[in-house]
XYZ file of C-alpha atoms in Angstrom:
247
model
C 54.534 33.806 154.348
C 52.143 36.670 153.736
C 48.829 35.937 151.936
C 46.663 37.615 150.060
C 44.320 39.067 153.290
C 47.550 40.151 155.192
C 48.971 42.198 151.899
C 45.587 43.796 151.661
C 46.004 44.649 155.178
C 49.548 45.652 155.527
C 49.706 48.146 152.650
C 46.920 50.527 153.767
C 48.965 51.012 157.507
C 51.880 51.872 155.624
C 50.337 54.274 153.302
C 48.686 55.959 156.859
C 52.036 56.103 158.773
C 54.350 57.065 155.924
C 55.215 61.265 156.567
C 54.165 63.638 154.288
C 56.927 65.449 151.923
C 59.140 68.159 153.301
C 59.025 70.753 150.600
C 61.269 73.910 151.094
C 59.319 77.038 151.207
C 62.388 78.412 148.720
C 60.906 76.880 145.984
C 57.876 78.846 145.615
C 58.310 82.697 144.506
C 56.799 85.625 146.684
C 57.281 83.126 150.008
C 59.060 83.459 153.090
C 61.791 80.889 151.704
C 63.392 84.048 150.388
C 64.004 84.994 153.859
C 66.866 81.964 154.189
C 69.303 83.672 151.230
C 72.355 85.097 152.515
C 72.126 88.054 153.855
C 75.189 89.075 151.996
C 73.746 88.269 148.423
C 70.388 90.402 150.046
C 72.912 93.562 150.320
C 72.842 96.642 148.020
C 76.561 97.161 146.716
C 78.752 100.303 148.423
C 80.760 102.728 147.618
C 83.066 105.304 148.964
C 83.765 108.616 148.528
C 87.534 110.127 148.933
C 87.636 113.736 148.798
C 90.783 116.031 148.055
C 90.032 118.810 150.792
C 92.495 121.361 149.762
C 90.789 120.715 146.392
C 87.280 120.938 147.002
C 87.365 123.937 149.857
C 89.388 125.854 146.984
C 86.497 124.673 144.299
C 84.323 125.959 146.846
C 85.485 129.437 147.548
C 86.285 130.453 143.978
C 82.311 129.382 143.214
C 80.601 131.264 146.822
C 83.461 133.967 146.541
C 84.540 133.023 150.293
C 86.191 130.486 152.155
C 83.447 128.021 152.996
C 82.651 126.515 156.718
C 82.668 123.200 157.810
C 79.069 122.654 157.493
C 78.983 123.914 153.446
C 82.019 121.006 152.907
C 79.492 118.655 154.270
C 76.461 119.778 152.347
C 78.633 119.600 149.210
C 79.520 116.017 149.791
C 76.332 115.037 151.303
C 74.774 116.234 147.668
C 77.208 114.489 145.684
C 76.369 111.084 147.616
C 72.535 111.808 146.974
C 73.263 111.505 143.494
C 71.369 109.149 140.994
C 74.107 107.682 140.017
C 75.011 105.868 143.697
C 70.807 105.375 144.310
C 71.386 101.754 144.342
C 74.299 101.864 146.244
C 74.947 102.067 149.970
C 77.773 104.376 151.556
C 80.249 103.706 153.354
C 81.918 106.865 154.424
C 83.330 109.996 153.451
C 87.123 110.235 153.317
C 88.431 113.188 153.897
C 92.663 114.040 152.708
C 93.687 117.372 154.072
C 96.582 118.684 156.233
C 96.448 120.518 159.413
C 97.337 124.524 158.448
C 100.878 125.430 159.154
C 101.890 127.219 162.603
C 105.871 127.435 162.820
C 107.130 130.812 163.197
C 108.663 132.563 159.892
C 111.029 135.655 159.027
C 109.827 138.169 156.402
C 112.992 138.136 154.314
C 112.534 142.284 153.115
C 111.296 143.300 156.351
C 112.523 141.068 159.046
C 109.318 140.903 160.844
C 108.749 137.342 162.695
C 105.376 135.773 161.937
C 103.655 133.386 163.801
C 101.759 131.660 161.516
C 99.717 129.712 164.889
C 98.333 132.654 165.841
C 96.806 134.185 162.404
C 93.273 134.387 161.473
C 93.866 131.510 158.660
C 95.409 128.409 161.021
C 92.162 129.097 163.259
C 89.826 128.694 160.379
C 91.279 126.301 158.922
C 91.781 123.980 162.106
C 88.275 124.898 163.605
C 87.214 124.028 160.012
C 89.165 120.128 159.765
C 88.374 119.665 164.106
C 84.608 119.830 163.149
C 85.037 117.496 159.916
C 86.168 115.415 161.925
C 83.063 114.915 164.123
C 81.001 114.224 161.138
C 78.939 111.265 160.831
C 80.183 109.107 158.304
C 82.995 110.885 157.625
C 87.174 109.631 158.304
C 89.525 112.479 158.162
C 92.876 111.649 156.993
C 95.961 114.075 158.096
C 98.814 114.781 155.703
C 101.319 116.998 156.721
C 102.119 121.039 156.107
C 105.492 122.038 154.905
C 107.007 125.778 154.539
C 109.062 125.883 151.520
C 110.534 130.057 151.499
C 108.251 133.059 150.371
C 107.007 133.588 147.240
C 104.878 136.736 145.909
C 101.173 137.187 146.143
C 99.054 137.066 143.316
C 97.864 140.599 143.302
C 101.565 141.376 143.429
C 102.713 139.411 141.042
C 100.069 140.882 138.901
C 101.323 144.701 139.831
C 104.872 144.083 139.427
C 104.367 142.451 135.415
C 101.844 145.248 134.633
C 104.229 148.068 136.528
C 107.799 146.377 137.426
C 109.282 147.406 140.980
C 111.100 146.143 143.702
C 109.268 143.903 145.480
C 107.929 144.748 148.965
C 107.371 143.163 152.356
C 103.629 143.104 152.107
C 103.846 141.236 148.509
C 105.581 138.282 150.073
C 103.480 135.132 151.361
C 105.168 131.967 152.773
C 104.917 129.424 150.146
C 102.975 126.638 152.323
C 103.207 123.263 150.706
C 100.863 120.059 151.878
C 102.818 116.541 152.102
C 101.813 112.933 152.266
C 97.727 114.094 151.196
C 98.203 112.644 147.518
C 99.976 109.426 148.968
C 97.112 108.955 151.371
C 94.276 108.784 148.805
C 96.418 106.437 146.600
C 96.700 103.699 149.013
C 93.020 104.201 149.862
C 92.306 103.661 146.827
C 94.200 100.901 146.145
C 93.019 99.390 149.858
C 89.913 99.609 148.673
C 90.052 97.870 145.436
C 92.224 95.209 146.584
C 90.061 94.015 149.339
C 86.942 94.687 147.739
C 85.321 96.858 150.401
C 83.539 98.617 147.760
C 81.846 97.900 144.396
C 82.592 101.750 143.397
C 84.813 105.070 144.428
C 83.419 108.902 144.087
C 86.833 110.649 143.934
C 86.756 114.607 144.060
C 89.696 116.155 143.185
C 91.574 117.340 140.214
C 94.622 116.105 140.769
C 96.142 114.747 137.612
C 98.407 112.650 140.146
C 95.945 110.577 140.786
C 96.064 108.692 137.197
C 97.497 105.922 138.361
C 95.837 105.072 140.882
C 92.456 105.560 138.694
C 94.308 103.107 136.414
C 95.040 100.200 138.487
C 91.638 100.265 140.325
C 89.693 99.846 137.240
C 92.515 97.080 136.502
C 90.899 95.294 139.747
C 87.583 95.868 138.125
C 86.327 98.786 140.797
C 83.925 101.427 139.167
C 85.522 105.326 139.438
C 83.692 108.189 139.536
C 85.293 111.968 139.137
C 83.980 114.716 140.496
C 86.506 117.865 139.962
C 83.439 120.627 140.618
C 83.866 122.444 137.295
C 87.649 123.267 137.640
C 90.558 123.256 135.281
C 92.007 119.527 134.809
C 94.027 117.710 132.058
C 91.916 115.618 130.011
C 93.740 112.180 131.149
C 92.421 112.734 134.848
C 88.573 112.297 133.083
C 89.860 109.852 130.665
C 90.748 107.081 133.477
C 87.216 107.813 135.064
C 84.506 105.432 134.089
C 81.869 108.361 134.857
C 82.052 112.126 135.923
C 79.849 113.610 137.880
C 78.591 117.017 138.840
């Protein structure tokens, strides 16, 4: 039985051995407790960017008044991922749809003359052009494929022929080249994308009125799209499924 001098004495030792109060640093604002959060909730939100090359190297050459080179491309989508709108977010790469230029060997049908379309002037720009894409930094190149569908006249000959009808002649003819799979390709990227949440938001040059649906059902899964179709002619329902455009 404890008396009254052995309380008095017990209760001070207890008071001097008891530990002092773990308090987590968390608690206080502007400490290193902010440190412990999850480096996931810590990160800025992404975005990608998907870019129709046929699209954008034709944007590109009717605005310079040439075919541009590899290193323009770039500069033209390193400016559009520079832009205010995307300051607070972080990129994840440049996607990049084009097909590789044709090379099979065609028949002129008024003159006859075999032309190997591998050995022109245009499949050596054109593949130089995607090979160095390719080597980009933060970029993906995606491959569709290249398709030659017949001959069809030239522009400038078409143009001659309405104002000043004749019979059309071997140099008016150009094979009618055709790219495959390229539309597909950005479709299920986009959809990738939006499904598995990779990305808060999408840039998406092109002007492609094809791409509606897929503009559609990624807002559907709550991802942000942006358009960027550099000033060219597109229907009004390509802009209307964009939550922003961009220039």
């Amino acid at each position: 039985m404890l008396t009254g001098k052995s309380i008095r004495t017990t209760i001070p030792r207890l008071i001097e051995i008891a530990p002092p109060p773990v308090i987590d640093p968390s608690l206080f604002a502007g400490t290193g407790g902010k440190e412990r959060h999850n480096n996931k909730n810590s990160m800025k939100p992404r975005f990608a960017m998907l870019v129709d090359g046929g699209f954008l190297t034709k944007a590109l050459a009717f605005r310079d008044k040439q075919f541009p080179t590899a290193e323009q491309v770039r500069a033209e989508c390193l400016r559009l991922a520079a832009l205010e709108h995307f300051s607070d977010f972080d990129l994840l790469r440049i996607y990049f749809y084009d097909a590789p230029p044709a090379s099979k060997k065609v028949t002129n049908p008024v003159s006859r003359e075999q032309i190997d379309l591998g050995a022109t002037e245009i499949f050596r720009r054109n593949s130089a052009m995607l090979d160095s894409i390719e080597q980009f930094d933060n970029f993906a190149l995606r491959k569709g494929e290249t398709v030659v569908r017949g001959w069809s006249l030239g522009q400038r000959a078409a143009a001659s022929i309405l104002k000043k009808p004749r019979a059309p002649e071997a140099a008016d003819l150009v094979p009618n080249i055709e790219q495959k799979g390229v539309d597909l390709r950005i479709g299920l990227d986009i959809a990738r994308l939006s499904l598995r949440q990779v990305v808060q938001a999408i840039l998406i040059v092109t002007g492609d009125s094809d791409m509606i649906p897929a503009f559609k059902f990624a807002r559907r899964e709550g991802m942000r799209i942006y358009l960027h179709y550099a000033g060219m002619p597109v229907r009004p329902e390509l802009k209307a499924h964009a939550d922003m455009i961009v220039a």
